[in-house]
Short mmCIF file of C-alpha atoms and ligand atoms in Angstrom, two decimals:
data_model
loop_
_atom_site.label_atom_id
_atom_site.label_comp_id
_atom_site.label_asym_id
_atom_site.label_seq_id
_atom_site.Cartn_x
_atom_site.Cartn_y
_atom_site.Cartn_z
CA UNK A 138 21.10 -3.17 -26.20
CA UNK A 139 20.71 0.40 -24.79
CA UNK A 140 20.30 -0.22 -21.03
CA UNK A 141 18.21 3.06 -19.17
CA UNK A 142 18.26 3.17 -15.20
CA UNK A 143 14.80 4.05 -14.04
CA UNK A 144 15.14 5.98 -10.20
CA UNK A 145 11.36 5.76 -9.27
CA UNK A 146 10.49 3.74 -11.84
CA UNK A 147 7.75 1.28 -10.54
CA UNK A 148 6.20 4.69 -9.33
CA UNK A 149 3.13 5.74 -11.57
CA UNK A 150 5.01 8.21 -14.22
CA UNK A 151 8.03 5.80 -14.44
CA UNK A 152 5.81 2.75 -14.60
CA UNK A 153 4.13 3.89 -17.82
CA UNK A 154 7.83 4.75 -19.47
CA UNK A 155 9.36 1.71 -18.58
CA UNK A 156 6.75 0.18 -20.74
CA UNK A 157 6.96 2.71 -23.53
CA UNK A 158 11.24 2.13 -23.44
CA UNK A 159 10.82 -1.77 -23.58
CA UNK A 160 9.00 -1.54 -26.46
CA UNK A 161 11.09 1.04 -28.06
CA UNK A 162 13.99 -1.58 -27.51
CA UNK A 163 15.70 -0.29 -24.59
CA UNK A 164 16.66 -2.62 -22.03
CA UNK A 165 15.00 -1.52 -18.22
CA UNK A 166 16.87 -1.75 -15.33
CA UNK A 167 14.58 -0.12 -12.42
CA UNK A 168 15.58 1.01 -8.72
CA UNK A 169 12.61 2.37 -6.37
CA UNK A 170 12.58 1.93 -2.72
CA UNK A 171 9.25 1.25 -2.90
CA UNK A 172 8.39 4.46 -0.90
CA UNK A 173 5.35 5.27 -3.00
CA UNK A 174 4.82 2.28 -4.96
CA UNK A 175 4.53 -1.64 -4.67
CA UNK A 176 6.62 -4.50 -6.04
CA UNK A 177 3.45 -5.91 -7.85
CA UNK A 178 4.25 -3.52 -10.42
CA UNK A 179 6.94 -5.22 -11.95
CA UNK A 180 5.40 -8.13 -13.99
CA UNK A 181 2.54 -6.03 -15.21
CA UNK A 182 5.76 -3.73 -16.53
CA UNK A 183 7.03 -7.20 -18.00
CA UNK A 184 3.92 -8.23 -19.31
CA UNK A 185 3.27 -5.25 -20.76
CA UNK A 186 6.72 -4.41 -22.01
CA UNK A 187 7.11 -7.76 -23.38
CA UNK A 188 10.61 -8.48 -21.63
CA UNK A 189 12.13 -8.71 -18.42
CA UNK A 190 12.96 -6.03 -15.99
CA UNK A 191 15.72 -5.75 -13.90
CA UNK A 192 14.56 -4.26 -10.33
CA UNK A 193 16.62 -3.18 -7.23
CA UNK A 194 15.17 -2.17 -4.17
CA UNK A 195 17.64 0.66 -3.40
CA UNK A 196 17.07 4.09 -1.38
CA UNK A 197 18.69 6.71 -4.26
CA UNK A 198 19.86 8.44 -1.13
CA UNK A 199 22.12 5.68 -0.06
CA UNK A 200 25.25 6.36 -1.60
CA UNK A 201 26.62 2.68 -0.75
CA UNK A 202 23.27 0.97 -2.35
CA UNK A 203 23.12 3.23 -5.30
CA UNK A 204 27.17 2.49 -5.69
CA UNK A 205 26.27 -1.51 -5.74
CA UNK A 206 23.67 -0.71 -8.28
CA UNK A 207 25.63 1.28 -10.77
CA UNK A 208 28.69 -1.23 -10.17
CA UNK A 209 26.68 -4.29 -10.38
CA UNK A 210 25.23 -2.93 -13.95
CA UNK A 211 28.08 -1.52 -16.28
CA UNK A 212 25.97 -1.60 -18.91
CA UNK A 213 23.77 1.40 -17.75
CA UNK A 214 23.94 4.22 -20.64
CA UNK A 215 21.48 6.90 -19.96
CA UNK A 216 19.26 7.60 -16.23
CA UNK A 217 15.76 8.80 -15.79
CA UNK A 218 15.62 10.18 -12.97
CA UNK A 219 12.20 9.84 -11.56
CA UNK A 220 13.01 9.23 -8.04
CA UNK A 221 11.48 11.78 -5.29
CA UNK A 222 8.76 12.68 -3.35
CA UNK A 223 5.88 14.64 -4.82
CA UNK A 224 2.71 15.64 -1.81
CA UNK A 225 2.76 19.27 -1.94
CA UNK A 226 1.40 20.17 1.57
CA UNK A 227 3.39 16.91 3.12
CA UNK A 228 6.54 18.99 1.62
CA UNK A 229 5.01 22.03 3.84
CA UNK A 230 4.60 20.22 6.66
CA UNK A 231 8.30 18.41 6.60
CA UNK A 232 10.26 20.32 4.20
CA UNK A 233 13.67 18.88 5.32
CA UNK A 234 12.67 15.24 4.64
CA UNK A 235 11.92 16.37 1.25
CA UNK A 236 14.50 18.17 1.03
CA UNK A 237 16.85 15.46 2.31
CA UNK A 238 14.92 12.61 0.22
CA UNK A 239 14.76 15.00 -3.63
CA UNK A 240 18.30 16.85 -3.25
CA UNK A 241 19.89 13.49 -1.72
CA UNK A 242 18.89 11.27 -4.14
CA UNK A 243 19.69 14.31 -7.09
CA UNK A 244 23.46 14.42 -5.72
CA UNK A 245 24.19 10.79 -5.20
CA UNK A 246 22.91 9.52 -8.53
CA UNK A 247 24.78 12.30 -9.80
CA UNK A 248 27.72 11.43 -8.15
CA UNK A 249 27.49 8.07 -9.15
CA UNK A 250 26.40 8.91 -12.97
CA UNK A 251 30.05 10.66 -12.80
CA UNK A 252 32.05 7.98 -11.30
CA UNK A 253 30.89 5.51 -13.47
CA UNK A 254 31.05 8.01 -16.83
CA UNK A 255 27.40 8.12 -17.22
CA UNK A 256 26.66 11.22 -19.10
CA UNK A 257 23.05 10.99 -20.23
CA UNK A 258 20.64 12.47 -17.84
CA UNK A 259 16.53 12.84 -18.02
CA UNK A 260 14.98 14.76 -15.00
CA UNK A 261 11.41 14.65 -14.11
CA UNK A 262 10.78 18.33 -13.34
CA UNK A 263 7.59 20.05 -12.99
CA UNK A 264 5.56 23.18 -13.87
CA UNK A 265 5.49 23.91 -10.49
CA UNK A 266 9.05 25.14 -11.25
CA UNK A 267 6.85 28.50 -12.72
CA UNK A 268 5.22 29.24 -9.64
CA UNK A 269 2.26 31.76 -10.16
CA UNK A 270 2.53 32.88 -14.25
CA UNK A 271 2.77 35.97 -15.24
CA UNK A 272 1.49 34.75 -18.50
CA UNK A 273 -0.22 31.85 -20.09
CA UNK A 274 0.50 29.71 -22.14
CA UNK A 275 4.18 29.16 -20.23
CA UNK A 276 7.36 29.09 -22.12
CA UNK A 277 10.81 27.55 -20.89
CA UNK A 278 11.86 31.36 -20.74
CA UNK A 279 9.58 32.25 -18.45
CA UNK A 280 10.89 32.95 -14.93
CA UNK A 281 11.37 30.24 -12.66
CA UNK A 282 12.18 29.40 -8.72
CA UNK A 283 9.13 31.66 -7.16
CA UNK A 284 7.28 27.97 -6.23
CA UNK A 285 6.00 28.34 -2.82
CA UNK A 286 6.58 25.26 -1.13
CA UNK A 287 9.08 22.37 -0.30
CA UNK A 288 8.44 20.24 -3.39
CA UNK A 289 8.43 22.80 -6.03
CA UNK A 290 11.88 24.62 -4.26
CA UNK A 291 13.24 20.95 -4.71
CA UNK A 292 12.82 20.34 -8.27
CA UNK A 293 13.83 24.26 -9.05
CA UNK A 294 17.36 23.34 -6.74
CA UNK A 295 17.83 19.96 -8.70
CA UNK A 296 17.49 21.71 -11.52
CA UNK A 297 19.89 24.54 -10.56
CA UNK A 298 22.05 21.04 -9.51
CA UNK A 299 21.75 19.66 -13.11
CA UNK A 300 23.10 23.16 -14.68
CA UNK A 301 25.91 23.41 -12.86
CA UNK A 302 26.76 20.36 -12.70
CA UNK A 303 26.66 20.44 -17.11
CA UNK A 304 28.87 23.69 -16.82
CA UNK A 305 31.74 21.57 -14.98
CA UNK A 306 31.59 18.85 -17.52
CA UNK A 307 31.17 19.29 -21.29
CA UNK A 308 30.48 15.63 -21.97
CA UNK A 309 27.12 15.69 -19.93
CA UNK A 310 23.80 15.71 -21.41
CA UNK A 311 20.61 16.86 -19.62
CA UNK A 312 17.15 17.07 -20.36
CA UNK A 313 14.74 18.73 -17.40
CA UNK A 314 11.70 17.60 -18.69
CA UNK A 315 8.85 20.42 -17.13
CA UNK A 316 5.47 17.93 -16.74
CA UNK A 317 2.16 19.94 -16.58
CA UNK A 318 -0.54 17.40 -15.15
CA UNK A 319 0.03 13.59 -16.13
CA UNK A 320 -3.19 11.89 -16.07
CA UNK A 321 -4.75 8.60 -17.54
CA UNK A 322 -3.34 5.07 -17.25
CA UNK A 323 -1.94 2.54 -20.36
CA UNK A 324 -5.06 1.98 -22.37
CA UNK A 325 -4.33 -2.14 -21.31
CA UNK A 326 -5.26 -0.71 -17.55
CA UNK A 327 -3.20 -2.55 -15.79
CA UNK A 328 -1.24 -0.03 -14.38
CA UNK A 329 -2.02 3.20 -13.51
CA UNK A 330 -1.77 5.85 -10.78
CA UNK A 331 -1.89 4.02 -7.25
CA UNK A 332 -2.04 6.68 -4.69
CA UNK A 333 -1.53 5.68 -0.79
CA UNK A 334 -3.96 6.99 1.55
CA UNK A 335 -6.23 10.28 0.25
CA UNK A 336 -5.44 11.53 -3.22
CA UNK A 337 -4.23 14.61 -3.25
CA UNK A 338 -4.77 15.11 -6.76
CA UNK A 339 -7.46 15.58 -8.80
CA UNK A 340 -7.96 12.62 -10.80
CA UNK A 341 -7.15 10.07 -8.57
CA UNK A 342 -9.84 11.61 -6.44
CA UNK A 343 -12.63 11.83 -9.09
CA UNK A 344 -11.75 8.13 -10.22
CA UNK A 345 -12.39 7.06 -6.19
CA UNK A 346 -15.32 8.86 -6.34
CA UNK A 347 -16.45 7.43 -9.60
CA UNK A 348 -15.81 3.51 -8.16
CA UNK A 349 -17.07 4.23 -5.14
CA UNK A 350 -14.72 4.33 -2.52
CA UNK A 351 -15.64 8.23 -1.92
CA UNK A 352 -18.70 9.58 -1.43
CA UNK A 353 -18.48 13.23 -3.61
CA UNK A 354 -15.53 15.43 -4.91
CA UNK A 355 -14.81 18.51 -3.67
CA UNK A 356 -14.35 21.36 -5.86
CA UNK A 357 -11.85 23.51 -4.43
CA UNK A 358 -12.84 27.31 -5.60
CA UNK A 359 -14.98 28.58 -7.70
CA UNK A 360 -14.27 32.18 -7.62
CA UNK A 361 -11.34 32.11 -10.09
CA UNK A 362 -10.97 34.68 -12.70
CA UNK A 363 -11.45 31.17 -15.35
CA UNK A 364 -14.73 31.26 -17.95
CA UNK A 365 -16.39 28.55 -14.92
CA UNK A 366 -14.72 29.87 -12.11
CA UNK A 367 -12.70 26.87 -11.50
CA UNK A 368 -8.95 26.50 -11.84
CA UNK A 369 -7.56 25.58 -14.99
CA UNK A 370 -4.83 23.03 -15.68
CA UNK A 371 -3.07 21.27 -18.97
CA UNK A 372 -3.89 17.71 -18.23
CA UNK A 373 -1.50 15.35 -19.98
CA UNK A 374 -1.73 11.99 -20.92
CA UNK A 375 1.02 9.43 -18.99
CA UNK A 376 1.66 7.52 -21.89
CA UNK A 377 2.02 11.03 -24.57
CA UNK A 378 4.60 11.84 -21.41
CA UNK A 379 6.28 8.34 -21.42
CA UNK A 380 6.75 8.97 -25.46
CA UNK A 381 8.43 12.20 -24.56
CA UNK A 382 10.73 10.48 -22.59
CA UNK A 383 11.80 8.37 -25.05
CA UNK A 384 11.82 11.14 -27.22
CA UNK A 385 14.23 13.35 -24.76
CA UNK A 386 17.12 10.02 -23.92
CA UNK A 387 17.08 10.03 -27.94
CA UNK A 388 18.38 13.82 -27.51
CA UNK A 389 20.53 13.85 -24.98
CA UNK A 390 22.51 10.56 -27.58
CA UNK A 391 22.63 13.89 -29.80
CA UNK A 392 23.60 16.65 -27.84
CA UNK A 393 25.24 17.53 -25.06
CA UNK A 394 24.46 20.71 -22.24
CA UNK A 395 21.26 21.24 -20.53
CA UNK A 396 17.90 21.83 -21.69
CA UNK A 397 14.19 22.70 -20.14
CA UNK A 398 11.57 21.11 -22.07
CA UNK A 399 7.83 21.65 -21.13
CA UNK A 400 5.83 18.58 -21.67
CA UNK A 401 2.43 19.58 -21.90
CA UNK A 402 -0.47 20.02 -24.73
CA UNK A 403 -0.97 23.54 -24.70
CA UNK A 404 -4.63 23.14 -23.81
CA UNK A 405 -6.41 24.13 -20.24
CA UNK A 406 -9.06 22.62 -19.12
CA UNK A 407 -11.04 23.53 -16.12
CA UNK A 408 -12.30 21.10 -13.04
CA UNK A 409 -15.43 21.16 -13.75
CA UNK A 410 -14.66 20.56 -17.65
CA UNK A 411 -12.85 16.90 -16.29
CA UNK A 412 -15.77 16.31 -14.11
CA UNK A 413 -18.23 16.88 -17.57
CA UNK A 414 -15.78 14.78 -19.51
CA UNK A 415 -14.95 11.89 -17.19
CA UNK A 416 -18.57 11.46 -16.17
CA UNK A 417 -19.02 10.75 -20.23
CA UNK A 418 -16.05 8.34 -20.51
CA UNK A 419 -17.26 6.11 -17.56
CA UNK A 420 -20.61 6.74 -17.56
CA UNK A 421 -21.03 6.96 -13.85
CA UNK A 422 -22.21 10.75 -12.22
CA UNK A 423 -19.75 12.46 -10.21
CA UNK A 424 -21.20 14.38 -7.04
CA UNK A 425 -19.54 17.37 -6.52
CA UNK A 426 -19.48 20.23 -3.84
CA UNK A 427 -18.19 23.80 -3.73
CA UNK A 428 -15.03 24.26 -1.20
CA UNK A 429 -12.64 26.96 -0.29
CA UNK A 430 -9.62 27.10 -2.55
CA UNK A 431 -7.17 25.09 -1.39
CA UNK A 432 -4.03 27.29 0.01
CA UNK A 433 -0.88 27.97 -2.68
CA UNK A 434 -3.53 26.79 -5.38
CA UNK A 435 -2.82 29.07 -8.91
CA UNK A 436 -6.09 29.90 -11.08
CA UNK A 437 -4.69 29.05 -14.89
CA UNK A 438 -1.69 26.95 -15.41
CA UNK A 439 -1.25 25.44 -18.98
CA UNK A 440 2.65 25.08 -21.60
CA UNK A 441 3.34 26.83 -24.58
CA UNK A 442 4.57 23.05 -25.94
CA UNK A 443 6.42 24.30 -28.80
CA UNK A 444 9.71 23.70 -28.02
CA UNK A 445 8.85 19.81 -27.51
CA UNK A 446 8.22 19.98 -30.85
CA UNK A 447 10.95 22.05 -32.05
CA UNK A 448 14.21 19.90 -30.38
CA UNK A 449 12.36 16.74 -29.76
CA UNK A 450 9.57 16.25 -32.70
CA UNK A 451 7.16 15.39 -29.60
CA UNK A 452 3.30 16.72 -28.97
CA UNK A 453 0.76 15.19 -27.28
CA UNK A 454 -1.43 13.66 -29.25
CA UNK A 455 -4.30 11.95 -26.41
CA UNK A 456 -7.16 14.40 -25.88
CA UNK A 457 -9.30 14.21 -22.25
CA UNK A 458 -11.90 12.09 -23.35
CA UNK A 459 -9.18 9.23 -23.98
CA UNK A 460 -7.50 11.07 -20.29
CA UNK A 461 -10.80 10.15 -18.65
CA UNK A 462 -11.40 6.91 -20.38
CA UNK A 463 -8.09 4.90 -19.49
CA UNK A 464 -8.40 6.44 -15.88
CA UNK A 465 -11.47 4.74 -15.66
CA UNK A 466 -10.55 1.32 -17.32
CA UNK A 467 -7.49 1.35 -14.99
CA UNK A 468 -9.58 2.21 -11.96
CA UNK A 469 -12.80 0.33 -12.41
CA UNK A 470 -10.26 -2.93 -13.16
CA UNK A 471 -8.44 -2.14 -9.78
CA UNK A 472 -10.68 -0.38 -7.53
CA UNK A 473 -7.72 -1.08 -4.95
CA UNK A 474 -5.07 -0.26 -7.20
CA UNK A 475 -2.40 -3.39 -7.22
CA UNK A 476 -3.64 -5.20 -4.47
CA UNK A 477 -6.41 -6.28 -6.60
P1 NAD B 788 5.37 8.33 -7.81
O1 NAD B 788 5.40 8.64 -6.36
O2 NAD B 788 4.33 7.42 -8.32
O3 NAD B 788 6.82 7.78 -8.28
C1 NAD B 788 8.00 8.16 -7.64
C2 NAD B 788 8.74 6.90 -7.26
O4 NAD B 788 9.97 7.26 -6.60
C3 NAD B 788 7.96 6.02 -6.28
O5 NAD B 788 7.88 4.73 -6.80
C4 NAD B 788 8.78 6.06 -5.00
O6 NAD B 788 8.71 4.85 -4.29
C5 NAD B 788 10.17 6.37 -5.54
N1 NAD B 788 11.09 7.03 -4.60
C6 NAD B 788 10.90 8.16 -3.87
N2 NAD B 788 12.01 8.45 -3.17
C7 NAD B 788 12.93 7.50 -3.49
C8 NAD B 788 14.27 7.27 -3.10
N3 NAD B 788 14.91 8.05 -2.22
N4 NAD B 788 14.91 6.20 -3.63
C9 NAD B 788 14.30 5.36 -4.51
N5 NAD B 788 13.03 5.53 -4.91
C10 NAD B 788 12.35 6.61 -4.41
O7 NAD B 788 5.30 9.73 -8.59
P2 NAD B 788 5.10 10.02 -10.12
O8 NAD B 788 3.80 10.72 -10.26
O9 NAD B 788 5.38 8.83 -10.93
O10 NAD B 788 6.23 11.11 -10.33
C11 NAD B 788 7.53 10.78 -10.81
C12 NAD B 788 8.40 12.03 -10.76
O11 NAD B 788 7.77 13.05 -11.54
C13 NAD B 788 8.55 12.59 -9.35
O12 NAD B 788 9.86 13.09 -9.22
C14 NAD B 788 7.56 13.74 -9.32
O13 NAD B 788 7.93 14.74 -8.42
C15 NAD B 788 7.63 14.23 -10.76
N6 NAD B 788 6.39 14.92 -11.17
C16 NAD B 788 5.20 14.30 -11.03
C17 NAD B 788 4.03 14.95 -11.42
C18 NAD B 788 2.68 14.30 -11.26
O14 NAD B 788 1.67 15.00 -11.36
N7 NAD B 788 2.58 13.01 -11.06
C19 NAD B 788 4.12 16.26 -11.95
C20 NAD B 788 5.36 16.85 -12.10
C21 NAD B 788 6.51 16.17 -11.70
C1 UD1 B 789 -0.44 19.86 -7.99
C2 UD1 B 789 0.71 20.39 -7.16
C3 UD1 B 789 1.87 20.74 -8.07
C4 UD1 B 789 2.26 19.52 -8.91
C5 UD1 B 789 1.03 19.07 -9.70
C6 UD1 B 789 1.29 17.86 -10.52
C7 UD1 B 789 -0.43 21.48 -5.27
C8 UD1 B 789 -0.71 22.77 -4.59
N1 UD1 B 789 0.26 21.57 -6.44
O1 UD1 B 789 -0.83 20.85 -8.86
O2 UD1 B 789 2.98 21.15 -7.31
O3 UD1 B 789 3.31 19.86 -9.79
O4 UD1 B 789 -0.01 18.75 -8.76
O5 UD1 B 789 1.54 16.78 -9.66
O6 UD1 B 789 -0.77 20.42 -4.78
N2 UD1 B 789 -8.80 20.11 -7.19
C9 UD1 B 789 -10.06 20.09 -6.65
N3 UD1 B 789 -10.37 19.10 -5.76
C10 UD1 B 789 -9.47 18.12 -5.39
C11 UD1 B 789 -8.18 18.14 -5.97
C12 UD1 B 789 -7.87 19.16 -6.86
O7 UD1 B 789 -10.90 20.94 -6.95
O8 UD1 B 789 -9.82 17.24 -4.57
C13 UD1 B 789 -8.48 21.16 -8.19
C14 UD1 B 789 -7.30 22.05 -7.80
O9 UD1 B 789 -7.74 23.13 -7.04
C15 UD1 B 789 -6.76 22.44 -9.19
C16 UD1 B 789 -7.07 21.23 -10.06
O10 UD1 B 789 -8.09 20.49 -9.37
O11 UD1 B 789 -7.47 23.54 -9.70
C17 UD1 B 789 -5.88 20.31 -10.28
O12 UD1 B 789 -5.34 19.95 -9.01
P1 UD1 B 789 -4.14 18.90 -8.87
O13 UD1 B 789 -4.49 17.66 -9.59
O14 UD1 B 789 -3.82 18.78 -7.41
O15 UD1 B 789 -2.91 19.55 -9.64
P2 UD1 B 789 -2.24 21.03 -9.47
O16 UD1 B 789 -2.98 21.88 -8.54
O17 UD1 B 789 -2.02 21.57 -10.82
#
């Protein structure tokens, strides 16, 4: 069987693809430090996967742990490297522990990929990588490292890591895989986005709203140059990204080198379009008031998707009524996420 190591893989993104892998055939080993995620996770990847998964609690930046791991599991073909840190103004606040915690965890999986002749890479990269567009929709050739913050700077340096490191060795594939907005939950909902604390995003906040554990969204801006004034975003389904995953480990089996995929749907929608559309799918109202725009925000973000298409035969093929309406199933199931 094809084994895949999963960094950050009982975290939301990686949660959904470990499911989409299993049933795809792959075998699943996964190693989060649990960081951003619980261990309750796991059997709902089982159950939903149909097999067993094979979980370490290891820190990616410990170069001992992640040594055991690789050691202890010879059978590990390809990585997905979801592994990392992701608040944007936490970043701004402490940019060397995400520095330290993305870059660290890049180099010593890497290191560990090359001791152990691993040369099948999938990175979970981000739009952010684009920083403010010049132009919309975004293309792979567009210009990339002018992110503002911590986070973004990280994924543009892993990715700069990831090149170089495919120039020194002509055996290694790499696919940076460039996610627009990942939204929604597995239509089962039993698992789905889980963020600690506040969310910082906007669905998770609308689906707290929505059950009731926050009184009214805030809607930050609405002075955008955008047809309502509010910013516009390409909101992707989780599992359509999970299938591109599986879509991008059957590449890098093909090729070798590095390549930048975007994995988005090509369409933008606005806030106040996901407000309209998820207060349809769960049939619940969503207050909403008018706030400043939040700081570093960008008015219209959304991929030009071809080239998914192109080298991987992927598009996204969930629209954001079906975003909306496995949010809610996920959310109104677990108000409290997996401590339900
Ligand atoms: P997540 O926080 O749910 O998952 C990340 C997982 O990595 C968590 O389970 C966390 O515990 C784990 N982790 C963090 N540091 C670790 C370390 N040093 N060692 C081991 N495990 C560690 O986030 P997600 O939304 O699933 O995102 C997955 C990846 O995709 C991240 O790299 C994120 O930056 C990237 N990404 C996410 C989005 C998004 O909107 N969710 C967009 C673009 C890119
Ligand atoms: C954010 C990150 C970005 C990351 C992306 C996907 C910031 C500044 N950027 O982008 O680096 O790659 O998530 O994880 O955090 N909104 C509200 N009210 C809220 C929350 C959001 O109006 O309570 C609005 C935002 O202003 C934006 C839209 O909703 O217009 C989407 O916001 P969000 O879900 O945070 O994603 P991004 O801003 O695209």
């Amino acid at each position: 069987m094809n084994t895949v190591l999963l960094t950050g893989g009982a975290g939301y993104i990686g949660s959904h693809t470990a499911v989409c892998l299993m049933r795809c055939g792959y075998g699943v080993i996964i190693a989060d430090n649990l960081i951003n995620s619980v261990r309750e996770v796991i059997p709902r990847i089982e159950e939903l996967g149909g097999r067993a998964v094979r979980f370490h609690e290891v820190d990616m930046c410990d170069e001992r742990a992640v040594e055991e791991l690789f050691s202890a599991s010879p059978d590990i073909g390809s990585v997905i490297h979801f592994a990392g840190l992701k608040c944007v103004p936490e970043s701004v606040r402490e940019p060397l522990r995400y520095y330290q915690n993305n870059l660290g965890a890049t180099v010593t999986l890497m290191q560990a990929m090359q001791r152990h002749g691993v040369k099948r890479l999938v990175f979970s990269s981000s739009a952010t990588v684009y920083g403010d567009p010049e132009t919309v929709p975004i293309s792979e050739t567009a210009p990339v490292g002018g992110c503002t913050n911590a986070y973004g700077r990280s994924k543009y340096i892993s990715e700069c890591i990831m090149q170089d490191a495919c120039k020194a060795d002509a055996e290694l594939s790499v696919v940076l895989l460039r996610y627009f907005n990942p939204i929604g939950a597995d239509e089962s909902g039993r698992i789905g986005e889980n963020p600690f604390g506040v969310p910082n995003n906007l669905l998770p906040y609308v689906a707290q709203v929505a059950v009731g554990r926050r009184e009214k969204l805030f809607v930050n801006g609405n002075d955008y140059p955008t047809p309502d004034g509010t910013g516009v975003r390409d909101y992707i389904h989780v599992t359509d990204l999970a299938r591109g995953h599986e879509r991008a480990l059957r590449y890098t089996e093909a090729h070798k080198g590095c390549e930048a995929i975007n994995l988005g749907t090509g369409k933008g929608a606005s806030v106040l379009d996901v407000v309209r559309e998820f207060s349809n799918a769960s049939g619940v109202d969503i207050p909403f008031e008018f706030a400043p725009r939040r700081p570093g925000d960008i008015a219209v973000c959304y991929a030009d998707p071809r080239k998914a298409w192109e080298l991987l035969g992927w598009k996204a093929e969930k629209d954001l009524h079906d975003m909306c309406l496995d949010t809610w199933r996920w959310q109104s199931a677990n108000p409290n996420g997996y401590t339900d």
